Amino acid sequence: MNLPELRIGDKVAKYPVVQGGMSVRISLHKLVSAVANAGGVGTIGGMAIPPGELRDEIQNAKKLSNGVMGVNLMYAGYQFDRLLDVCIKEKVDFVAIGAGFAREPFKRLKEHGIPGMAIISSAKAARVAAKTEGVSGVIVESGQAGGHLGPKDPNISIWELFPEVKDTLDKVGFNGPVIAAGGILDRLDIDRALAMGADGVQMGTRFAVSEESAASPGMKQAWLKSIGSQVEDWSPTGMLSRAIVPHLSERLPKIGINGLRCENCLKACRHRDDPSLYHCIRKALTNAQEGNVEDGLIFAGNRVGEISELLSVKEIFNRLVGQPQAMEA
Ligand SMILES: Cc1cc2nc3c(=O)[nH]c(=O)nc-3n(C[C@H](O)[C@H](O)[C@H](O)COP(=O)(O)O)c2cc1C
């Protein structure tokens, strides 16, 4: 079976494969444009970077590709509104919004003709998203995804979660693209997701461990060496998250230690409220991205242990779009 195209708004990608947005500074212009040039959909991770940097990333991506490229923003981010302004001004192909939900940003996107994609993890959220003006597509993310998690059962697979959410969307007459995310790694997974009624899949960890990803070589090695990831109360947002656990959490950076100052990256942060609790997640993710993995937090999906090769985006797509077979990752 040939893979179908994926339509987002009036843009069409050759393959129904979305590279999920990955912050902090993992999916930047090089990865995103490579995915778009390979026929997929690229997403810049827009969380916890200054608005000017996001603008530069969008412009640089557009210099490298005419393909389908958008931005992922976390509603929980303090700078959310300013980052959304940048996406609108730069006329990105779509904005995917997760980690919190509000109607207003989708309405604003619609006013500017930009499709909004809601990242959701329950049938209840699906009902709300489907009724929200400006929600043009939905990304259903399971508990097996890397990063912050939305499902009530933080280990639920996409195969368990998707059918109920899709059924809910169908019943309310939602007709935008519905994308399956979290635990998708190879062509068999894509075929299975399409057979369940998905219009496409979103993959994060596989693209994080690519030549074009902006993660440091040390972080890529940590993903390659890891045998899995686990769900922990890692995040001062209060949301559970899935990461590799290579170190003692005492090593994670804290505000007030070694001159670390709070940059107010989150609207609500338990660590900012009480620095004895948790750690600074922006700095922990940045440490990992820059190669200080011992003092860093490494988000990873539950299939990370099956990824044993650092591949180019082109090779990842060759394996995904070829004949169905389990990918030797
Ligand atoms: C390193 C990393 C960072 C991520 N950052 C974000 C983010 O900033 N915003 C978001 O909505 N999802 C984020 N995600 C989730 C991905 O966009 C994607 O939905 C998820 O990784 C899919 O699951 P998979 O890793 O099993 O493919 C992140 C995932 C990883 C692995």
PDB file of N, CA and C in Angstrom, residues 184-189 203 206-207 303 306-309 311 315-321 323-329:
ATOM      1  N   ILE A 184       5.202   5.618  17.995  1.00  0.00           N
ATOM      2  CA  ILE A 184       5.217   5.237  16.568  1.00  0.00           C
ATOM      3  C   ILE A 184       6.671   5.241  16.107  1.00  0.00           C
ATOM      4  N   LEU A 185       7.120   4.152  15.532  1.00  0.00           N
ATOM      5  CA  LEU A 185       8.545   4.085  15.178  1.00  0.00           C
ATOM      6  C   LEU A 185       8.818   3.576  13.772  1.00  0.00           C
ATOM      7  N   ASP A 186       7.983   2.717  13.245  1.00  0.00           N
ATOM      8  CA  ASP A 186       8.320   2.137  11.946  1.00  0.00           C
ATOM      9  C   ASP A 186       7.111   2.086  11.018  1.00  0.00           C
ATOM     10  N   ARG A 187       7.342   1.538   9.820  1.00  0.00           N
ATOM     11  CA  ARG A 187       6.296   1.531   8.801  1.00  0.00           C
ATOM     12  C   ARG A 187       5.076   0.709   9.224  1.00  0.00           C
ATOM     13  N   LEU A 188       5.330  -0.370   9.969  1.00  0.00           N
ATOM     14  CA  LEU A 188       4.195  -1.177  10.421  1.00  0.00           C
ATOM     15  C   LEU A 188       3.282  -0.352  11.331  1.00  0.00           C
ATOM     16  N   ASP A 189       3.904   0.474  12.179  1.00  0.00           N
ATOM     17  CA  ASP A 189       3.118   1.350  13.069  1.00  0.00           C
ATOM     18  C   ASP A 189       2.290   2.344  12.258  1.00  0.00           C
ATOM     19  N   MET A 203       5.865  11.648  14.952  1.00  0.00           N
ATOM     20  CA  MET A 203       6.978  10.959  15.598  1.00  0.00           C
ATOM     21  C   MET A 203       7.946  11.993  16.170  1.00  0.00           C
ATOM     22  N   ARG A 206      12.321   9.352  17.245  1.00  0.00           N
ATOM     23  CA  ARG A 206      13.102   8.887  16.079  1.00  0.00           C
ATOM     24  C   ARG A 206      13.797  10.071  15.390  1.00  0.00           C
ATOM     25  N   PHE A 207      13.111  11.210  15.305  1.00  0.00           N
ATOM     26  CA  PHE A 207      13.717  12.372  14.641  1.00  0.00           C
ATOM     27  C   PHE A 207      14.699  13.108  15.558  1.00  0.00           C
ATOM     28  N   ARG A 303       9.758   3.979  23.137  1.00  0.00           N
ATOM     29  CA  ARG A 303      10.405   3.064  22.187  1.00  0.00           C
ATOM     30  C   ARG A 303      11.884   3.423  21.982  1.00  0.00           C
ATOM     31  N   GLU A 306      14.665   0.957  21.229  1.00  0.00           N
ATOM     32  CA  GLU A 306      14.722   0.255  19.934  1.00  0.00           C
ATOM     33  C   GLU A 306      15.497   1.044  18.886  1.00  0.00           C
ATOM     34  N   ILE A 307      15.938   2.243  19.244  1.00  0.00           N
ATOM     35  CA  ILE A 307      16.686   3.064  18.282  1.00  0.00           C
ATOM     36  C   ILE A 307      18.178   2.885  18.542  1.00  0.00           C
ATOM     37  N   SER A 308      18.866   2.290  17.586  1.00  0.00           N
ATOM     38  CA  SER A 308      20.280   1.992  17.827  1.00  0.00           C
ATOM     39  C   SER A 308      21.204   2.592  16.771  1.00  0.00           C
ATOM     40  N   GLU A 309      20.638   3.382  15.841  1.00  0.00           N
ATOM     41  CA  GLU A 309      21.478   4.009  14.817  1.00  0.00           C
ATOM     42  C   GLU A 309      21.116   5.474  14.698  1.00  0.00           C
ATOM     43  N   LEU A 311      20.605   8.207  12.257  1.00  0.00           N
ATOM     44  CA  LEU A 311      20.330   8.217  10.814  1.00  0.00           C
ATOM     45  C   LEU A 311      20.078   9.627  10.318  1.00  0.00           C
ATOM     46  N   GLU A 315      17.329   8.975   5.302  1.00  0.00           N
ATOM     47  CA  GLU A 315      17.335   7.528   5.531  1.00  0.00           C
ATOM     48  C   GLU A 315      16.127   7.105   6.388  1.00  0.00           C
ATOM     49  N   ILE A 316      15.785   7.928   7.351  1.00  0.00           N
ATOM     50  CA  ILE A 316      14.591   7.600   8.162  1.00  0.00           C
ATOM     51  C   ILE A 316      13.379   7.506   7.237  1.00  0.00           C
ATOM     52  N   PHE A 317      13.231   8.466   6.334  1.00  0.00           N
ATOM     53  CA  PHE A 317      12.085   8.437   5.413  1.00  0.00           C
ATOM     54  C   PHE A 317      12.172   7.269   4.443  1.00  0.00           C
ATOM     55  N   ASN A 318      13.394   6.961   3.946  1.00  0.00           N
ATOM     56  CA  ASN A 318      13.524   5.797   3.055  1.00  0.00           C
ATOM     57  C   ASN A 318      12.957   4.553   3.733  1.00  0.00           C
ATOM     58  N   ARG A 319      13.283   4.398   5.004  1.00  0.00           N
ATOM     59  CA  ARG A 319      12.816   3.199   5.720  1.00  0.00           C
ATOM     60  C   ARG A 319      11.325   3.255   6.030  1.00  0.00           C
ATOM     61  N   LEU A 320      10.821   4.479   6.256  1.00  0.00           N
ATOM     62  CA  LEU A 320       9.395   4.599   6.605  1.00  0.00           C
ATOM     63  C   LEU A 320       8.481   4.442   5.398  1.00  0.00           C
ATOM     64  N   VAL A 321       8.921   4.940   4.256  1.00  0.00           N
ATOM     65  CA  VAL A 321       8.002   4.954   3.119  1.00  0.00           C
ATOM     66  C   VAL A 321       8.207   3.758   2.191  1.00  0.00           C
ATOM     67  N   GLN A 323       8.688  -0.522   1.579  1.00  0.00           N
ATOM     68  CA  GLN A 323       7.738  -1.601   1.814  1.00  0.00           C
ATOM     69  C   GLN A 323       7.545  -1.819   3.314  1.00  0.00           C
ATOM     70  N   PRO A 324       6.332  -2.155   3.765  1.00  0.00           N
ATOM     71  CA  PRO A 324       6.106  -2.375   5.184  1.00  0.00           C
ATOM     72  C   PRO A 324       7.033  -3.446   5.748  1.00  0.00           C
ATOM     73  N   GLN A 325       7.800  -3.086   6.743  1.00  0.00           N
ATOM     74  CA  GLN A 325       8.606  -4.050   7.485  1.00  0.00           C
ATOM     75  C   GLN A 325       9.035  -3.367   8.768  1.00  0.00           C
ATOM     76  N   ALA A 326       9.253  -4.157   9.798  1.00  0.00           N
ATOM     77  CA  ALA A 326       9.680  -3.555  11.058  1.00  0.00           C
ATOM     78  C   ALA A 326      11.016  -2.880  10.805  1.00  0.00           C
ATOM     79  N   MET A 327      11.120  -1.619  11.258  1.00  0.00           N
ATOM     80  CA  MET A 327      12.356  -0.893  10.984  1.00  0.00           C
ATOM     81  C   MET A 327      13.453  -1.364  11.911  1.00  0.00           C
ATOM     82  N   GLU A 328      14.620  -1.672  11.326  1.00  0.00           N
ATOM     83  CA  GLU A 328      15.764  -1.931  12.183  1.00  0.00           C
ATOM     84  C   GLU A 328      16.341  -0.579  12.497  1.00  0.00           C
ATOM     85  N   ALA A 329      15.974  -0.062  13.646  1.00  0.00           N
ATOM     86  CA  ALA A 329      16.244   1.349  13.896  1.00  0.00           C
ATOM     87  C   ALA A 329      17.704   1.612  14.225  1.00  0.00           C
TER      88      ALA A 329
END
